[in-house]
Coordinates of C-alpha atoms in Angstrom, one line a residue:
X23 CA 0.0 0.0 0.0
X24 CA 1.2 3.3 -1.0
X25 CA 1.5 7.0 1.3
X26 CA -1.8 7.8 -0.5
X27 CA -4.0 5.2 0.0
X28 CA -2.7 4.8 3.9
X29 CA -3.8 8.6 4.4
X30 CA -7.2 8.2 2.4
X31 CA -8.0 4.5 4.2
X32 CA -7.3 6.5 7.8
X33 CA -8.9 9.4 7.2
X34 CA -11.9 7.2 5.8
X35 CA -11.2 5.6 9.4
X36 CA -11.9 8.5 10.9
X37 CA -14.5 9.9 8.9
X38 CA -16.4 7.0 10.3
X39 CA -15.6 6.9 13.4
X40 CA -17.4 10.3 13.8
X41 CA -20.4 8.8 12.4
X42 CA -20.0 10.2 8.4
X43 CA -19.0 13.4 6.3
X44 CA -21.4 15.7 8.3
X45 CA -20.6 14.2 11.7
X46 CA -16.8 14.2 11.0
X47 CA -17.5 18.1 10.0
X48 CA -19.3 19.1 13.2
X49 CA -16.5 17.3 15.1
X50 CA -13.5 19.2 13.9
X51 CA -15.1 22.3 13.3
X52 CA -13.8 25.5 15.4
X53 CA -15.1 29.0 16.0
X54 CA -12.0 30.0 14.0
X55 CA -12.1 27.1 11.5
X56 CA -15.5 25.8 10.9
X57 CA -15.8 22.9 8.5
X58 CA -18.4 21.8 6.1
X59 CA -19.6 18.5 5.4
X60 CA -18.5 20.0 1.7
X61 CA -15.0 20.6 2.4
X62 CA -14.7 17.3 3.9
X63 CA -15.8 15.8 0.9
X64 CA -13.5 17.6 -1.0
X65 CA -10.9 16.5 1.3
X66 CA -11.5 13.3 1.1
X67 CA -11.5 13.2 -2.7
X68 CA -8.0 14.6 -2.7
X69 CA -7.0 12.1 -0.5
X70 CA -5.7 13.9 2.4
X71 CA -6.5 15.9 5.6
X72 CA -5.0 19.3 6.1
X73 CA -2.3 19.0 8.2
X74 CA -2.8 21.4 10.9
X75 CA -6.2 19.2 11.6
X76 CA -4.4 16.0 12.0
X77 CA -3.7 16.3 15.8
X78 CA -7.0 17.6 16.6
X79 CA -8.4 14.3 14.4
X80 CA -5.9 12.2 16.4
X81 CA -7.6 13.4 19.7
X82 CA -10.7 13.3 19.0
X83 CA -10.9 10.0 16.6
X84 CA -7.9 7.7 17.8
X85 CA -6.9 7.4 14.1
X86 CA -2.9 8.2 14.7
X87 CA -1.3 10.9 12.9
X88 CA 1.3 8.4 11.8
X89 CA -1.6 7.2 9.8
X90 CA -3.4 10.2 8.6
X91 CA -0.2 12.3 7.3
X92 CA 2.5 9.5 6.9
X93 CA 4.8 12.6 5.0
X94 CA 4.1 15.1 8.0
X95 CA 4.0 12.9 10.8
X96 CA 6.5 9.9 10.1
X97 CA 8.5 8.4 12.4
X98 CA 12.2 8.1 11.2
X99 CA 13.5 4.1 10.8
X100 CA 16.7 4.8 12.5
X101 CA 14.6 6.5 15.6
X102 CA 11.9 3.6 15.5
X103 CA 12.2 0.9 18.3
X104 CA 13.2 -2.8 16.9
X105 CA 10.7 -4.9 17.3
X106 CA 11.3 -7.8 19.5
X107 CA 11.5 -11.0 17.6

Protein backbone atom coordinates (compact mmCIF):
# COMPACT_ATOMS: atom_id res chain seq x y z
CA UNK A 1 0.00 0.00 0.00
CA UNK A 2 1.17 3.34 -1.05
CA UNK A 3 1.48 7.03 1.29
CA UNK A 4 -1.80 7.84 -0.54
CA UNK A 5 -4.03 5.21 -0.01
CA UNK A 6 -2.69 4.82 3.86
CA UNK A 7 -3.80 8.55 4.35
CA UNK A 8 -7.19 8.16 2.43
CA UNK A 9 -8.00 4.51 4.22
CA UNK A 10 -7.34 6.48 7.84
CA UNK A 11 -8.86 9.35 7.22
CA UNK A 12 -11.90 7.22 5.80
CA UNK A 13 -11.23 5.56 9.40
CA UNK A 14 -11.94 8.50 10.93
CA UNK A 15 -14.47 9.89 8.91
CA UNK A 16 -16.42 7.00 10.35
CA UNK A 17 -15.60 6.89 13.44
CA UNK A 18 -17.37 10.34 13.75
CA UNK A 19 -20.39 8.80 12.40
CA UNK A 20 -19.96 10.23 8.40
CA UNK A 21 -18.97 13.41 6.33
CA UNK A 22 -21.43 15.69 8.26
CA UNK A 23 -20.62 14.21 11.72
CA UNK A 24 -16.84 14.20 11.01
CA UNK A 25 -17.46 18.09 9.97
CA UNK A 26 -19.29 19.12 13.24
CA UNK A 27 -16.52 17.27 15.12
CA UNK A 28 -13.54 19.15 13.92
CA UNK A 29 -15.07 22.35 13.31
CA UNK A 30 -13.85 25.55 15.39
CA UNK A 31 -15.06 29.02 16.04
CA UNK A 32 -11.95 30.03 13.97
CA UNK A 33 -12.14 27.14 11.49
CA UNK A 34 -15.52 25.85 10.91
CA UNK A 35 -15.79 22.88 8.48
CA UNK A 36 -18.39 21.78 6.06
CA UNK A 37 -19.64 18.46 5.37
CA UNK A 38 -18.49 20.02 1.67
CA UNK A 39 -14.99 20.59 2.45
CA UNK A 40 -14.75 17.28 3.90
CA UNK A 41 -15.79 15.80 0.94
CA UNK A 42 -13.54 17.58 -1.01
CA UNK A 43 -10.86 16.47 1.29
CA UNK A 44 -11.47 13.28 1.09
CA UNK A 45 -11.49 13.21 -2.66
CA UNK A 46 -8.02 14.59 -2.68
CA UNK A 47 -6.98 12.15 -0.45
CA UNK A 48 -5.67 13.92 2.39
CA UNK A 49 -6.47 15.86 5.57
CA UNK A 50 -5.02 19.27 6.09
CA UNK A 51 -2.35 18.97 8.15
CA UNK A 52 -2.84 21.43 10.91
CA UNK A 53 -6.22 19.25 11.63
CA UNK A 54 -4.35 16.02 12.02
CA UNK A 55 -3.65 16.34 15.75
CA UNK A 56 -7.00 17.59 16.64
CA UNK A 57 -8.43 14.28 14.36
CA UNK A 58 -5.93 12.20 16.39
CA UNK A 59 -7.56 13.39 19.65
CA UNK A 60 -10.74 13.32 19.01
CA UNK A 61 -10.88 9.99 16.59
CA UNK A 62 -7.90 7.67 17.79
CA UNK A 63 -6.89 7.43 14.11
CA UNK A 64 -2.94 8.20 14.75
CA UNK A 65 -1.25 10.91 12.94
CA UNK A 66 1.29 8.40 11.81
CA UNK A 67 -1.55 7.21 9.78
CA UNK A 68 -3.41 10.18 8.62
CA UNK A 69 -0.25 12.32 7.28
CA UNK A 70 2.53 9.53 6.92
CA UNK A 71 4.79 12.63 5.02
CA UNK A 72 4.05 15.14 7.96
CA UNK A 73 4.04 12.89 10.81
CA UNK A 74 6.49 9.89 10.13
CA UNK A 75 8.50 8.43 12.35
CA UNK A 76 12.22 8.06 11.17
CA UNK A 77 13.51 4.14 10.81
CA UNK A 78 16.72 4.81 12.54
CA UNK A 79 14.59 6.50 15.64
CA UNK A 80 11.89 3.57 15.50
CA UNK A 81 12.20 0.94 18.27
CA UNK A 82 13.16 -2.78 16.90
CA UNK A 83 10.73 -4.92 17.29
CA UNK A 84 11.30 -7.80 19.47
CA UNK A 85 11.55 -10.98 17.57
Amino acid sequence: MNISETKREAFASAISKAGGQTGFAQLVSTAERPVSQQLVSYWLKKGELPAELVLRVELLTGVSREELRPDVFCIPEELQQPHAA
